[in-house]
JSON list of C-alpha atoms in Angstrom, two decimals:
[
{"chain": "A", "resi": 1, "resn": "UNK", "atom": "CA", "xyz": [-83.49, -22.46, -225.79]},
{"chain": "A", "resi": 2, "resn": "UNK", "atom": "CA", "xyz": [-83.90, -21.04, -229.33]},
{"chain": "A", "resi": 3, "resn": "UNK", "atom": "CA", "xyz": [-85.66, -24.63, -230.34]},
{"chain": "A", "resi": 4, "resn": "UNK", "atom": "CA", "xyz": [-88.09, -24.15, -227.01]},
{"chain": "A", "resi": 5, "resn": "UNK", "atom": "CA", "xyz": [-89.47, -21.00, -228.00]},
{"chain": "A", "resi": 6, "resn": "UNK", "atom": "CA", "xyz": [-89.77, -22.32, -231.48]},
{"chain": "A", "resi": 7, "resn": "UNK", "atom": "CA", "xyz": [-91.79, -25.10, -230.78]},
{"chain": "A", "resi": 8, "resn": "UNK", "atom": "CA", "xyz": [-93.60, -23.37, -228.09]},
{"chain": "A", "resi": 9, "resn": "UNK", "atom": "CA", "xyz": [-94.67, -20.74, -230.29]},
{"chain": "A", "resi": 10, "resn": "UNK", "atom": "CA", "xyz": [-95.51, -22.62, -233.54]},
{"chain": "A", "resi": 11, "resn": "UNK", "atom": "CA", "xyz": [-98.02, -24.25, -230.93]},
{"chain": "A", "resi": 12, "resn": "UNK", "atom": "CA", "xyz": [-99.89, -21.93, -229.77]},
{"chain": "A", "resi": 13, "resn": "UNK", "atom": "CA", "xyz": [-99.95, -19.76, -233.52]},
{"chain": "A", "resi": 14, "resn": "UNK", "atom": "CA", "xyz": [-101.76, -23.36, -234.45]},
{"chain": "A", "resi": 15, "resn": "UNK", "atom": "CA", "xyz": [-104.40, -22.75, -231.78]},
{"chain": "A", "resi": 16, "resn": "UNK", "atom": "CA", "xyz": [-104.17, -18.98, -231.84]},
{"chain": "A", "resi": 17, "resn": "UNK", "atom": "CA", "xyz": [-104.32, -17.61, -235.74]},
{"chain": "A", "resi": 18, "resn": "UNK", "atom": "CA", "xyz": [-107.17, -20.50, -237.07]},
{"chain": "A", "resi": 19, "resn": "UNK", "atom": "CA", "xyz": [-109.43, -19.04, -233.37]},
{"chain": "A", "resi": 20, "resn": "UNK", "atom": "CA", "xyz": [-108.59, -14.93, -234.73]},
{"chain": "A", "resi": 21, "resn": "UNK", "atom": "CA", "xyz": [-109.25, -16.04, -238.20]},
{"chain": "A", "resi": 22, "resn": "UNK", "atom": "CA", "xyz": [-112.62, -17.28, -237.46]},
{"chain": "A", "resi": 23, "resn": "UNK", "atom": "CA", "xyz": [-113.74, -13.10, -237.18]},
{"chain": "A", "resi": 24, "resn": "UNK", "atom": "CA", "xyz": [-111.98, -12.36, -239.88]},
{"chain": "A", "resi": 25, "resn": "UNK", "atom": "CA", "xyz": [-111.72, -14.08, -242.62]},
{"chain": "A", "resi": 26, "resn": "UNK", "atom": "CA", "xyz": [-108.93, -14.48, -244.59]},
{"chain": "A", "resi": 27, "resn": "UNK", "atom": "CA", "xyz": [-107.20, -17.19, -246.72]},
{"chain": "A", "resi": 28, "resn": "UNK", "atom": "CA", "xyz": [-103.84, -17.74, -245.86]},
{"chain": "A", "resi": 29, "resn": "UNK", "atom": "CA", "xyz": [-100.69, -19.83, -246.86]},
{"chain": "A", "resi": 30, "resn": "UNK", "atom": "CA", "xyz": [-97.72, -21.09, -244.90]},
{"chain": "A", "resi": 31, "resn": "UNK", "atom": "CA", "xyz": [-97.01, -20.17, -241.78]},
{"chain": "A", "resi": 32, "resn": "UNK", "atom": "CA", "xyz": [-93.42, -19.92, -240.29]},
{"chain": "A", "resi": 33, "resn": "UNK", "atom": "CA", "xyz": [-91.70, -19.27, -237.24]},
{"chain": "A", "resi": 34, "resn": "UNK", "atom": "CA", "xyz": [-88.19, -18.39, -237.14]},
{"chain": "A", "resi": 35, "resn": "UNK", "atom": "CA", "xyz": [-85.50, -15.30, -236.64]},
{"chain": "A", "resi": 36, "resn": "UNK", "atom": "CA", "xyz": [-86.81, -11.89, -237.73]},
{"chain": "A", "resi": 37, "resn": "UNK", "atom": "CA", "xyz": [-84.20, -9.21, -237.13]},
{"chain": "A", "resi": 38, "resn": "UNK", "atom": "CA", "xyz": [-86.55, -6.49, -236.40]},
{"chain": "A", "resi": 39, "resn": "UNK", "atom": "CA", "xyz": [-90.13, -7.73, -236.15]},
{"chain": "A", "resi": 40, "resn": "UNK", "atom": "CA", "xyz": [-92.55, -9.61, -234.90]},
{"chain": "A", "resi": 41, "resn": "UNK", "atom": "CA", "xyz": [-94.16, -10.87, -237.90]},
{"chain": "A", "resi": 42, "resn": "UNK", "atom": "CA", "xyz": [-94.52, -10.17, -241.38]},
{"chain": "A", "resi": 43, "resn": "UNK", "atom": "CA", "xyz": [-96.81, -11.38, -244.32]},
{"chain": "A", "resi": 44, "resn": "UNK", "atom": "CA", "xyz": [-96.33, -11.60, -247.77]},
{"chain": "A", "resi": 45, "resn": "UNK", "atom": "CA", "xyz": [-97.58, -11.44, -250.91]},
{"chain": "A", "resi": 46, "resn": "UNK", "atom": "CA", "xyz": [-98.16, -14.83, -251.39]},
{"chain": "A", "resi": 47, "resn": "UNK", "atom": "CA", "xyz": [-100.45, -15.00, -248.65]},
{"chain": "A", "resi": 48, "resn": "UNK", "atom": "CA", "xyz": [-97.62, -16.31, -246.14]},
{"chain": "A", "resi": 49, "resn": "UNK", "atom": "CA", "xyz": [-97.64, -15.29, -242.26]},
{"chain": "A", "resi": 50, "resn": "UNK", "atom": "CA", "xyz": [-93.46, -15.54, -241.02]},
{"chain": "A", "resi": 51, "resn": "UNK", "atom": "CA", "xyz": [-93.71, -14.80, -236.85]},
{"chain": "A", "resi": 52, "resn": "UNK", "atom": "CA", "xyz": [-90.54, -14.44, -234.68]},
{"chain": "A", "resi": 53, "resn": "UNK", "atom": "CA", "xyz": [-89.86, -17.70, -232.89]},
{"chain": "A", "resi": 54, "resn": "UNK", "atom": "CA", "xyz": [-89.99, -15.31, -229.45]},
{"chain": "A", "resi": 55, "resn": "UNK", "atom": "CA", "xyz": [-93.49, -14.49, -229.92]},
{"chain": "A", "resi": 56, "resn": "UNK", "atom": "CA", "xyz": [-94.76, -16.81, -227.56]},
{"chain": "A", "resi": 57, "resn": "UNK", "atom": "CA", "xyz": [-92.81, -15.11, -224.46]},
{"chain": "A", "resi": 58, "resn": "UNK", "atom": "CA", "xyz": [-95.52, -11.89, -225.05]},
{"chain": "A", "resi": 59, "resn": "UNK", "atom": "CA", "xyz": [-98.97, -11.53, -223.09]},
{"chain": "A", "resi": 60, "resn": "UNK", "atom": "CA", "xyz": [-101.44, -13.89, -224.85]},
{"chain": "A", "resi": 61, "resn": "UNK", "atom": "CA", "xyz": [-102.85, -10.04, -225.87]},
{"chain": "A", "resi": 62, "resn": "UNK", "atom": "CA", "xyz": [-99.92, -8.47, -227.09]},
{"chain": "A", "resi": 63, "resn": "UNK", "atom": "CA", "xyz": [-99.24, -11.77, -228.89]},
{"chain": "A", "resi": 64, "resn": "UNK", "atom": "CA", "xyz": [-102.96, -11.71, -230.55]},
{"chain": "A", "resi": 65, "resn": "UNK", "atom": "CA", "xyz": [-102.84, -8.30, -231.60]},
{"chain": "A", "resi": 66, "resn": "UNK", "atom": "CA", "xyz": [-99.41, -9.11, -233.86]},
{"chain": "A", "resi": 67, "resn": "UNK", "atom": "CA", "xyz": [-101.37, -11.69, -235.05]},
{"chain": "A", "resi": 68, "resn": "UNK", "atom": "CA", "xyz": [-104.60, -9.48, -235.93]},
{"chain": "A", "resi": 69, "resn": "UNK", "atom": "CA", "xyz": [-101.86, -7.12, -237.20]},
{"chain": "A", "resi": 70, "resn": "UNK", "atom": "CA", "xyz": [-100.42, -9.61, -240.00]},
{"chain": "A", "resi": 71, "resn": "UNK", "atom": "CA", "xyz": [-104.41, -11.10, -240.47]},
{"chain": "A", "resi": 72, "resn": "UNK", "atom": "CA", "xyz": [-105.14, -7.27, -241.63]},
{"chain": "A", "resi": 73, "resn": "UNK", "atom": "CA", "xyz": [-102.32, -7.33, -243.80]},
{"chain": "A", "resi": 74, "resn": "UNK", "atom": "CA", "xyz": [-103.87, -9.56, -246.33]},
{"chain": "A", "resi": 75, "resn": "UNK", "atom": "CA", "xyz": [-106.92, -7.36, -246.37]},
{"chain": "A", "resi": 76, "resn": "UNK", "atom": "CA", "xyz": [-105.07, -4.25, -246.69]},
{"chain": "A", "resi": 77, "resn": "UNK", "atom": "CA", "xyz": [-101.06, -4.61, -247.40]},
{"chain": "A", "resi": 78, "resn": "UNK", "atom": "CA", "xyz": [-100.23, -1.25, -245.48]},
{"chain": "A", "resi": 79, "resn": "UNK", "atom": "CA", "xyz": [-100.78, 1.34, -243.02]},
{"chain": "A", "resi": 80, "resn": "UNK", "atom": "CA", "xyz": [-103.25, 2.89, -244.46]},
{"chain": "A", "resi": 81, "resn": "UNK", "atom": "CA", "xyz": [-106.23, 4.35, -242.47]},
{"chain": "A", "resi": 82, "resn": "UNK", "atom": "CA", "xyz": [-108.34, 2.00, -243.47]},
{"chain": "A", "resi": 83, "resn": "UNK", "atom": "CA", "xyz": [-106.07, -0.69, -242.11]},
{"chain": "A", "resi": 84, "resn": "UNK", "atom": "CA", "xyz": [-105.88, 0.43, -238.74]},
{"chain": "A", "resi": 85, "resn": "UNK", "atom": "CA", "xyz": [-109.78, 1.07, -238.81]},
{"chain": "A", "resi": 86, "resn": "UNK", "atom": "CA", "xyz": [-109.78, -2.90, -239.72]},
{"chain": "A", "resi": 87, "resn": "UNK", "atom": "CA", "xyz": [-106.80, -3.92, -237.00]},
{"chain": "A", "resi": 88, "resn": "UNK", "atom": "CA", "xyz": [-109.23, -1.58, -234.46]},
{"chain": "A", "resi": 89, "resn": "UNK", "atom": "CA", "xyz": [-112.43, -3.53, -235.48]},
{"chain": "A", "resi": 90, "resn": "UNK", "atom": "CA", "xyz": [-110.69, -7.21, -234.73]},
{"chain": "A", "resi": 91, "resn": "UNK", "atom": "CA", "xyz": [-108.51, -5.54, -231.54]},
{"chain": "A", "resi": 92, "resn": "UNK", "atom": "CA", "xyz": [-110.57, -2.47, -229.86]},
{"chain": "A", "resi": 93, "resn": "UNK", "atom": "CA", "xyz": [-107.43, -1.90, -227.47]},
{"chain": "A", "resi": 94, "resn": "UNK", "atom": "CA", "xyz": [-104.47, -1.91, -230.67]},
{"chain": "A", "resi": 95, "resn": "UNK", "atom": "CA", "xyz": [-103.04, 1.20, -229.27]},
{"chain": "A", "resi": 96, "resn": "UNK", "atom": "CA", "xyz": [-102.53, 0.26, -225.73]},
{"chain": "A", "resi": 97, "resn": "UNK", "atom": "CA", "xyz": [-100.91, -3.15, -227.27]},
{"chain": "A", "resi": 98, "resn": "UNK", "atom": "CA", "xyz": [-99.09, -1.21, -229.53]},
{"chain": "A", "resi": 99, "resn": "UNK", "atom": "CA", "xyz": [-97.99, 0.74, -226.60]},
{"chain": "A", "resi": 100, "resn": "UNK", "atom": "CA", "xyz": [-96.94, -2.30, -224.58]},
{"chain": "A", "resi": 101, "resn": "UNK", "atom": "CA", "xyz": [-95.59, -3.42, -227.11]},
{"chain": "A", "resi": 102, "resn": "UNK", "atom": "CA", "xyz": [-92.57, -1.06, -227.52]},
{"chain": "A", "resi": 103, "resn": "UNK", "atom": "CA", "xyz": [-92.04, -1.70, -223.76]},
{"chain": "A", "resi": 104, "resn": "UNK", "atom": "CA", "xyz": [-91.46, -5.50, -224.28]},
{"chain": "A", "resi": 105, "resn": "UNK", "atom": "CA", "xyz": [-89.58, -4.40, -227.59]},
{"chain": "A", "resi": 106, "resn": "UNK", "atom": "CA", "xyz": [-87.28, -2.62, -225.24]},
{"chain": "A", "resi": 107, "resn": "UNK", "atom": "CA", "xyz": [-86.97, -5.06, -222.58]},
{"chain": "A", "resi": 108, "resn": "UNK", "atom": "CA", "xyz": [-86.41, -8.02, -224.71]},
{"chain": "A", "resi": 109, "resn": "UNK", "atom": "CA", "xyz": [-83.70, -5.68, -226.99]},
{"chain": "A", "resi": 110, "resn": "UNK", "atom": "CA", "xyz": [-85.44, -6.15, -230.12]}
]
């Protein structure tokens, strides 16, 4: 099952992040799916997107905002206001995703 969502959702990040991308603009490395402990994704500072292989059993919005979320990132590598001003200008609704997203958090036990 683990390989299913795997492939499944290094699919649809191959469709998904290059479609996000085209509003916003960044370069990017690698990107990798596999077991995060206690995220959804993460970036790094060598320009490299890492997404949990579950992400593709979210809403396709939930789903995009993590992936606006790690985008952002490589603008602005925090949680500063100026990042959430950027996450809000490439996902108007962040906060009800955000908000949905703890409820999946909690349902899938993550």
């Amino acid at each position: 099952m683990k390989e299913w969502y795997k492939e499944e959702t290094t699919k649809i990040l191959s469709y998904q992040i290059p479609l996000i991308n085209q509003n916003i603009s960044v370069s990017y490395n690698k990107v990798t799916v596999k077991y995060l402990k206690s995220k959804w994704g993460s970036c790094s500072n060598k320009k490299n997107l890492n997404f949990h292989y579950m992400l593709s059993s979210l809403p396709v919005n939930i789903m995009n905002y993590i992936i606006v979320h790690e985008l952002v990132h490589l603008i602005e590598f925090n949680h500063s206001e100026r990042f959430w001003d950027l996450v809000k200008l490439y996902d108007p609704n962040y906060k009800e995703h955000t908000g949905l997203l703890k409820i999946y958090n909690d349902i899938l036990c993550f």
